[in-house]
Coordinates of C-alpha atoms and ligand atoms in Angstrom, one line a residue:
X1 CA 25.8 16.3 -1.4
X2 CA 24.6 13.9 -4.1
X3 CA 23.6 10.5 -2.9
X4 CA 24.5 7.8 -5.4
X5 CA 24.2 4.0 -5.3
X6 CA 26.5 1.3 -6.6
X7 CA 27.0 1.5 -10.4
X8 CA 24.9 -1.7 -11.0
X9 CA 22.0 -0.2 -9.0
X10 CA 22.2 3.1 -10.9
X11 CA 22.3 1.1 -14.1
X12 CA 19.1 -0.7 -13.0
X13 CA 17.5 2.7 -12.2
X14 CA 18.1 3.7 -15.8
X15 CA 16.6 0.4 -17.0
X16 CA 13.5 1.0 -14.8
X17 CA 13.2 4.6 -16.1
X18 CA 13.5 3.4 -19.8
X19 CA 10.8 0.8 -19.1
X20 CA 8.5 3.4 -17.6
X21 CA 9.0 5.8 -20.5
X22 CA 8.2 3.0 -22.9
X23 CA 5.3 1.3 -21.1
X24 CA 3.6 3.6 -18.8
X25 CA 2.0 6.0 -21.4
X26 CA 0.6 2.9 -23.0
X27 CA -1.1 2.1 -19.7
X28 CA -3.3 5.2 -20.2
X29 CA -5.6 5.5 -17.2
X30 CA -3.1 3.7 -14.8
X31 CA -0.8 6.7 -15.0
X32 CA -0.3 9.2 -12.4
X33 CA -2.4 7.8 -9.6
X34 CA 0.6 6.6 -7.6
X35 CA 0.8 3.1 -6.1
X36 CA -2.0 1.0 -7.3
X37 CA -5.2 2.4 -8.6
X38 CA -7.9 0.8 -6.5
X39 CA -10.5 3.2 -7.7
X40 CA -10.8 2.4 -11.4
X41 CA -13.5 0.4 -13.1
X42 CA -13.3 -0.6 -16.7
X43 CA -10.5 1.1 -18.5
X44 CA -8.4 2.3 -15.6
X45 CA -8.6 -1.1 -13.8
X46 CA -7.7 -2.9 -17.0
X47 CA -4.8 -0.5 -17.6
X48 CA -3.5 -1.2 -14.1
X49 CA -3.7 -4.9 -14.5
X50 CA -2.1 -4.6 -18.0
X51 CA 0.8 -2.7 -16.6
X52 CA 1.2 -5.3 -13.8
X53 CA 1.3 -8.0 -16.5
X54 CA 4.2 -6.2 -18.2
X55 CA 6.0 -6.1 -14.8
X56 CA 5.4 -9.8 -14.4
X57 CA 6.9 -10.6 -17.8
X58 CA 10.2 -9.0 -16.6
X59 CA 10.0 -10.7 -13.1
X60 CA 9.7 -7.3 -11.6
X61 CA 6.2 -7.6 -10.1
X62 CA 7.5 -9.9 -7.4
X63 CA 10.9 -8.2 -7.4
X64 CA 11.7 -9.0 -3.7
X65 CA 10.6 -12.6 -3.8
X66 CA 13.2 -15.4 -3.9
X67 CA 13.8 -16.7 -7.5
X68 CA 12.6 -20.2 -6.7
X69 CA 9.1 -18.8 -6.3
X70 CA 9.2 -16.8 -9.5
X71 CA 10.5 -13.6 -7.9
X72 CA 13.3 -11.3 -8.9
X73 CA 15.5 -12.0 -5.8
X74 CA 16.5 -8.3 -5.8
X75 CA 18.7 -6.7 -3.2
X76 CA 17.2 -4.0 -0.9
X77 CA 18.9 -1.3 -2.8
X78 CA 17.5 -2.5 -6.1
X79 CA 14.0 -2.7 -4.6
X80 CA 14.5 0.9 -3.2
X81 CA 15.4 2.4 -6.6
X82 CA 12.6 0.4 -8.3
X83 CA 10.0 1.7 -5.8
X84 CA 11.4 5.2 -6.0
X85 CA 11.2 5.3 -9.8
X86 CA 7.8 3.7 -10.0
X87 CA 6.4 5.9 -7.4
X88 CA 7.9 9.1 -8.9
X89 CA 6.1 8.1 -12.2
X90 CA 2.9 7.2 -10.4
X91 CA 3.1 3.7 -11.8
X92 CA 0.8 1.0 -10.4
X93 CA 3.5 -1.4 -9.3
X94 CA 2.2 -2.6 -5.9
X95 CA -0.2 -5.4 -5.0
X96 CA -1.3 -7.0 -1.8
X97 CA -0.9 -10.4 -3.3
X98 CA 2.8 -9.7 -3.8
X99 CA 3.2 -7.8 -0.6
X100 CA 1.9 -10.4 1.9
X101 CA -0.3 -13.1 0.5
X102 CA 2.4 -14.8 -1.5
X103 CA 5.1 -14.4 1.2
X104 CA 2.8 -16.0 3.7
X105 CA 2.1 -18.9 1.4
X106 CA 5.8 -19.4 0.9
X107 CA 6.3 -19.7 4.6
X108 CA 3.1 -21.4 5.8
X109 CA 1.2 -22.7 2.8
X110 CA 0.9 -26.3 1.8
X111 CA 2.5 -27.5 -1.5
X112 CA -0.9 -27.6 -3.1
X113 CA -1.6 -24.0 -2.1
X114 CA 1.8 -22.8 -3.4
X115 CA 1.3 -24.5 -6.7
X116 CA -2.3 -23.2 -7.1
X117 CA -1.9 -19.6 -6.0
X118 CA 1.7 -18.4 -6.3
X119 CA 2.1 -18.5 -10.1
X120 CA -1.1 -16.6 -10.5
X121 CA 0.2 -13.9 -8.1
X122 CA 3.6 -13.6 -9.8
X123 CA 1.9 -13.6 -13.2
X124 CA -0.3 -10.7 -12.2
X125 CA -3.4 -12.9 -12.9
X126 CA -5.3 -12.5 -9.6
X127 CA -6.1 -9.4 -7.6
X128 CA -6.2 -9.8 -3.8
X129 CA -7.8 -7.7 -1.2
X130 CA -7.0 -7.7 2.6
X131 CA -9.8 -8.5 5.0
X132 CA -8.4 -7.4 8.4
X133 CA -10.1 -4.3 9.7
X134 CA -13.6 -4.5 11.3
X135 CA -15.8 -1.7 12.7
X136 CA -14.5 -2.6 16.2
X137 CA -10.9 -3.6 15.2
X138 CA -8.5 -1.3 13.5
X139 CA -5.4 -0.2 15.4
X140 CA -6.4 -3.0 17.9
X141 CA -6.6 -5.6 15.1
X142 CA -6.5 -8.5 17.5
X143 CA -10.0 -7.5 18.7
X144 CA -11.5 -8.8 15.4
X145 CA -14.8 -10.7 15.8
X146 CA -15.6 -12.3 12.4
X147 CA -16.2 -15.9 13.2
X148 CA -15.1 -19.0 11.3
X149 CA -16.6 -22.3 12.5
X150 CA -15.5 -25.7 11.4
X151 CA -18.2 -27.7 9.6
X152 CA -17.0 -31.0 8.1
X153 CA -14.4 -30.2 5.4
X154 CA -15.4 -26.5 5.4
X155 CA -15.4 -23.5 7.6
X156 CA -18.5 -21.3 7.8
X157 CA -17.7 -17.6 8.1
X158 CA -20.0 -14.9 9.5
X159 CA -19.1 -11.3 10.3
X160 CA -18.2 -7.9 8.7
X161 CA -15.0 -6.3 7.5
X162 CA -14.5 -2.6 6.6
X163 CA -12.2 -0.3 4.7
X164 CA -11.3 -3.2 2.4
X165 CA -9.3 -1.5 -0.4
X166 CA -10.1 -2.9 -3.8
X167 CA -12.6 -5.4 -2.4
X168 CA -15.0 -4.5 -5.2
X169 CA -12.4 -5.6 -7.8
X170 CA -10.7 -8.5 -6.0
X171 CA -10.7 -12.1 -7.2
X172 CA -9.5 -13.4 -3.8
X173 CA -9.6 -12.2 -0.2
X174 CA -6.9 -12.7 2.4
X175 CA -8.9 -12.8 5.6
X176 CA -8.3 -13.0 9.3
X177 CA -11.2 -14.6 11.3
X178 CA -11.7 -15.8 14.8
X179 CA -11.7 -19.6 15.2
X180 CA -11.4 -19.8 19.0
X181 CA -13.5 -17.2 20.8
X182 CA -12.4 -18.5 24.2
X183 CA -8.7 -18.1 23.6
X184 CA -6.8 -14.9 24.5
X185 CA -7.5 -12.5 21.6
X186 CA -4.1 -13.0 19.8
X187 CA -4.4 -16.7 20.0
X188 CA -7.7 -17.5 18.4
X189 CA -7.3 -16.1 14.9
X190 CA -6.8 -18.1 11.7
X191 CA -5.9 -17.0 8.1
X192 CA -8.2 -17.9 5.2
X193 CA -8.1 -17.4 1.4
X194 CA -11.6 -16.7 0.1
X195 CA -12.8 -16.7 -3.5
X196 CA -14.6 -13.3 -3.5
X197 CA -17.4 -14.8 -5.6
X198 CA -18.4 -17.3 -2.9
X199 CA -22.1 -17.1 -2.1
X200 CA -22.9 -15.1 1.1
X201 CA -20.3 -12.4 0.5
X202 CA -21.8 -8.9 0.0
X203 CA -19.5 -6.1 -1.1
X204 CA -20.8 -2.6 -0.4
X205 CA -18.6 0.2 -1.7
X206 CA -17.8 3.1 0.6
X207 CA -17.4 6.3 -1.4
X208 CA -14.6 8.4 0.1
X209 CA -14.6 12.1 0.6
X210 CA -12.9 12.6 -2.8
X211 CA -15.9 10.9 -4.3
X212 CA -13.9 7.8 -5.3
X213 CA -14.7 4.2 -4.8
X214 CA -11.6 2.8 -3.2
X215 CA -12.6 0.8 -0.2
X216 CA -15.6 -1.2 0.9
X217 CA -17.5 -2.8 3.7
X218 CA -17.9 -6.5 3.2
X219 CA -20.5 -8.7 4.9
X220 CA -20.2 -12.5 5.4
X221 CA -23.3 -14.5 5.9
X222 CA -22.8 -18.3 6.2
X223 CA -19.9 -18.2 3.7
X224 CA -18.6 -21.7 3.2
X225 CA -14.8 -22.0 2.7
X226 CA -13.0 -25.3 2.1
X227 CA -10.6 -26.1 5.0
X228 CA -7.8 -26.4 2.4
X229 CA -8.0 -22.6 2.1
X230 CA -6.8 -22.2 5.6
X231 CA -3.2 -20.9 5.5
X232 CA -0.8 -22.0 8.3
X233 CA -1.9 -23.3 11.6
X234 CA -5.4 -22.9 12.9
X235 CA -5.5 -20.3 15.7
X236 CA -1.9 -19.1 14.9
X237 CA -3.1 -16.6 12.3
X238 CA -2.0 -13.5 14.3
X239 CA 1.6 -14.7 13.9
X240 CA 1.1 -15.5 10.2
X241 CA -0.6 -12.2 9.3
X242 CA 2.1 -9.5 9.0
X243 CA 4.6 -11.5 7.1
X244 CA 6.3 -9.8 4.2
X245 CA 9.6 -11.7 3.7
X246 CA 12.5 -9.4 3.4
X247 CA 10.8 -6.5 1.6
X248 CA 12.2 -3.0 1.4
X249 CA 10.1 -1.0 3.8
X250 CA 11.6 2.4 3.6
X251 CA 8.4 4.3 2.7
X252 CA 10.2 5.9 -0.3
X253 CA 6.9 5.9 -2.2
X254 CA 5.6 8.9 -0.3
X255 CA 8.8 10.9 -0.9
X256 CA 9.2 10.0 -4.6
X257 CA 5.5 10.8 -5.3
X258 CA 5.8 14.0 -3.2
X259 CA 8.8 15.1 -5.1
X260 CA 7.0 14.7 -8.4
X261 CA 4.1 16.8 -7.0
X262 CA 6.3 19.6 -5.6
X263 CA 8.2 19.7 -8.9
X264 CA 4.9 20.0 -10.7
X265 CA 3.8 22.9 -8.5
X266 CA 7.1 24.7 -8.9
X267 CA 6.8 24.4 -12.7
X268 CA 3.2 25.6 -12.5
X269 CA 4.3 28.6 -10.5
X270 CA 6.9 29.5 -13.0
X271 CA 4.6 29.2 -15.9
X272 CA 1.9 31.3 -14.2
X273 CA 3.8 33.9 -12.2
X274 CA 0.5 35.5 -11.1
X275 CA 0.1 32.5 -8.7
X276 CA 3.2 33.5 -6.7
X277 CA 3.7 37.2 -7.4
X278 CA 3.1 39.4 -4.3
X279 CA 2.5 36.1 -2.3
X280 CA 5.7 35.6 -0.3
X281 CA 4.0 33.1 2.0
X282 CA 3.4 30.7 -0.9
X283 CA 7.0 30.9 -1.9
X284 CA 8.0 30.0 1.6
X285 CA 5.6 27.1 1.7
X286 CA 7.0 25.7 -1.6
X287 CA 10.5 26.0 -0.2
X288 CA 9.5 24.1 3.0
X289 CA 7.9 21.3 0.9
X290 CA 11.0 21.1 -1.3
X291 CA 13.2 20.7 1.9
X292 CA 10.8 18.1 3.3
X293 CA 10.9 15.8 0.3
X294 CA 14.7 15.8 0.6
X295 CA 14.6 15.2 4.3
X296 CA 12.1 12.4 3.9
X297 CA 14.0 10.8 1.1
X298 CA 17.0 10.5 3.5
X299 CA 14.8 9.0 6.2
X300 CA 13.7 6.4 3.7
X301 CA 17.2 5.7 2.4
X302 CA 18.3 5.2 6.0
X303 CA 15.7 2.5 6.5
X304 CA 16.7 0.8 3.2
X305 CA 20.4 0.9 4.1
X306 CA 19.7 -0.6 7.5
X307 CA 18.0 -3.5 5.8
X308 CA 20.8 -3.8 3.3
X309 CA 23.1 -4.3 6.3
X310 CA 20.9 -7.0 7.7
X311 CA 19.3 -4.9 10.4
X312 CA 15.6 -4.8 11.1
X313 CA 14.2 -1.3 11.0
X314 CA 11.5 -0.7 13.5
X315 CA 10.9 2.8 14.8
X316 CA 13.0 4.1 11.9
X317 CA 10.3 2.8 9.5
X318 CA 7.6 4.4 11.6
X319 CA 9.4 7.7 11.4
X320 CA 9.4 7.5 7.6
X321 CA 5.7 6.5 7.5
X322 CA 4.8 9.3 9.9
X323 CA 6.8 12.0 8.2
X324 CA 5.8 10.8 4.6
X325 CA 2.0 10.7 5.3
X326 CA 2.0 14.0 7.1
X327 CA 4.2 15.6 4.5
X328 CA 1.7 14.4 1.8
X329 CA -1.0 16.4 3.6
X330 CA 1.2 19.5 3.8
X331 CA 2.0 19.2 0.1
X332 CA -1.7 18.9 -0.8
X333 CA -2.4 21.9 1.4
X334 CA 0.3 24.0 -0.2
X335 CA -1.1 23.1 -3.6
X336 CA -4.5 24.4 -2.5
X337 CA -2.9 27.6 -1.3
X338 CA -1.1 28.0 -4.5
X339 CA -4.1 27.4 -6.7
X340 CA -6.5 29.5 -4.7
X341 CA -10.2 29.0 -5.7
X342 CA -9.1 27.0 -8.8
X343 CA -7.9 24.4 -6.3
X344 CA -11.5 23.4 -5.6
X345 CA -12.1 22.3 -9.2
X346 CA -12.5 18.6 -9.6
X347 CA -11.0 16.3 -12.2
X348 CA -12.2 17.0 -15.7
X349 CA -13.4 20.6 -15.1
X350 CA -12.6 22.7 -18.2
X351 CA -11.2 25.4 -15.9
X352 CA -9.0 23.0 -13.9
X353 CA -5.3 24.0 -13.7
X354 CA -4.1 20.8 -12.1
X355 CA -6.0 18.0 -10.4
X356 CA -5.3 19.0 -6.8
X357 CA -8.7 19.0 -5.2
X358 CA -8.9 15.2 -5.2
X359 CA -5.3 14.9 -4.0
X360 CA -6.1 17.2 -1.1
X361 CA -9.1 15.0 -0.1
X362 CA -7.2 11.8 -0.7
X363 CA -4.2 12.8 1.4
X364 CA -6.4 12.8 4.5
X365 CA -6.5 9.1 4.7
X366 CA -2.7 8.7 4.5
X367 CA -2.3 9.3 8.2
X368 CA -4.9 6.6 9.0
X369 CA -4.1 3.8 6.5
X370 CA -1.4 1.2 7.4
X371 CA -1.1 2.4 11.0
X372 CA -2.3 5.8 12.2
X373 CA 0.1 8.7 13.1
X374 CA -0.7 8.1 16.8
X375 CA 0.3 4.5 16.5
X376 CA 3.6 5.5 14.7
X377 CA 4.4 8.1 17.3
X378 CA 3.7 5.5 20.0
X379 CA 6.3 3.2 18.4
X380 CA 8.8 6.0 18.1
X381 CA 8.3 7.1 21.7
X382 CA 8.6 3.6 23.2
X383 CA 10.9 1.7 20.9
X384 CA 12.9 4.6 19.6
X385 CA 13.2 6.9 22.6
X386 CA 12.7 4.2 25.2
X387 CA 9.9 6.1 27.0
X388 CA 7.6 4.1 29.2
X389 CA 4.2 3.0 27.8
X390 CA 0.9 4.6 28.7
Ligands
FAD1 C1 -7.2 4.5 2.7 C2 -7.4 3.3 3.6 C3 -7.2 2.0 3.2 C4 -7.4 0.9 4.0 N1 -7.3 -0.3 3.5 C5 -7.5 -1.4 4.3 C6 -7.6 -2.7 3.8 O1 -7.4 -2.9 2.6 N2 -7.8 -3.7 4.6 C7 -8.0 -3.6 5.9 O2 -8.2 -4.5 6.6 N3 -8.0 -2.3 6.5 C8 -7.8 -1.2 5.7 N4 -7.8 0.0 6.2 C9 -8.1 0.2 7.6 C10 -6.9 0.7 8.5 O3 -6.0 -0.3 8.7 C11 -7.5 1.3 9.7 O4 -8.3 2.4 9.4 C12 -6.4 1.7 10.7 O5 -5.7 0.6 11.2 C13 -7.0 2.5 11.9 O6 -8.1 1.7 12.5 P1 -9.5 2.4 12.7 O7 -9.9 3.1 11.5 O8 -10.4 1.3 13.3 O9 -9.3 3.5 13.8 P2 -9.0 3.3 15.4 O10 -8.0 2.2 15.6 O11 -10.4 3.1 16.0 O12 -8.4 4.6 15.8 C14 -9.3 5.8 16.1 C15 -8.3 6.9 16.6 O13 -7.8 6.5 17.8 C16 -6.4 6.5 17.8 N5 -5.8 5.4 18.5 C17 -6.1 4.1 18.4 N6 -5.4 3.3 19.2 C18 -4.5 4.2 19.8 C19 -3.4 4.0 20.7 N7 -3.1 2.8 21.2 N8 -2.7 5.1 21.1 C20 -3.0 6.3 20.6 N9 -4.0 6.6 19.7 C21 -4.8 5.5 19.3 C22 -6.0 6.4 16.3 O14 -4.7 6.9 16.0 C23 -7.1 7.2 15.7 O15 -6.9 8.5 15.7 C24 -7.6 1.2 5.4 C25 -7.7 2.5 5.9 C26 -7.6 3.5 5.0 C27 -7.8 4.9 5.6

């Protein structure tokens, strides 16, 4: 069976492909990292931002936003094929500013905040990081303890965040802090926008197991933030936090990126038959991975088609996230089996066949970021299967 979309959506797919063919090679270091490159400094970071500027010029950066806010007003199916093509190409097309800061401002921001921040987000001018997780608050995010205390026209923030992706590169931070420590934990949180250069903010990089600088721990010591950088109602931040308008949330990125990797491994095996000869198990593994990217793609299409019909996917999106992130680890593992000892070589080694060592190490975090596998299974068990909690 071949799954095709409406002709206008397929025509749009071709347009996206042509754009990628023309513009992504020019983005140099931004290529091939998938999603957004949080790791780069200098050249790679500039290439990422440069590519995002090109997307902004076509109104593609904020593809899902309403047109009145400078977005593309795209249907879910257009967003789906856009995400699929960009992810297949490893193009840096995602940003947290687009994903949730801007949408939250549209819903809860003041006119002054909208005018000040939204055009810089749609224009690809500012890079945002998300300051939610803390050492004692991850899956149980409402347990966060960073404090914001009102002082005249300002708030003074003290506390610590952790795992802040791109915090070392960000211009602005989107932060959840506790403004009422006596209220029940979901009811005392407020959202702030922070200039990351404000005195009192210390960004300490955390080098991940792939030896990359992706996330950070960030310390706040008497950080003074003007009250006009509070977004929405004070103490209602929990309810403002997870807003993303009507974004496509199929999880197609994992499957499109996975498909690209599996195709690359198969091509490699064909060009170097010694990698697969007399190794039936590796052929079986590759076959399994090829099946999985197809299965996963249909899980993702299902979520997107539900959204296109006005339904709100819930456990279906969790199933896609769960399967996609665990599949990513299996693909990385298969690559290591295929490559044998060469799989251990790091980027840039003269003997490297393909850069799989870092992918293998990077894949580990996929089942933790954006909701762990256990949390996803919990959602599927309770909301999908109707099993009791606990
Ligand atoms: C690559 C990466 C990027 C990230 N980027 C950001 C970012 O930009 N900003 C940000 O704020 N955060 C970010 N995070 C943090 C991420 O959101 C948290 O790591 C995640 O929510 C898990 O929280 P935790 O690490 O505190 O683990 P915990 O919540 O402490 O979980 C520890 C273990 O307990 C399990 N567990 C917890 N609760 C339950 C439960 N109810 N039922 C069953 N098992 C449970 C978990 O599954 C896990 O195995 C990032 C994380 C990663 C890995």
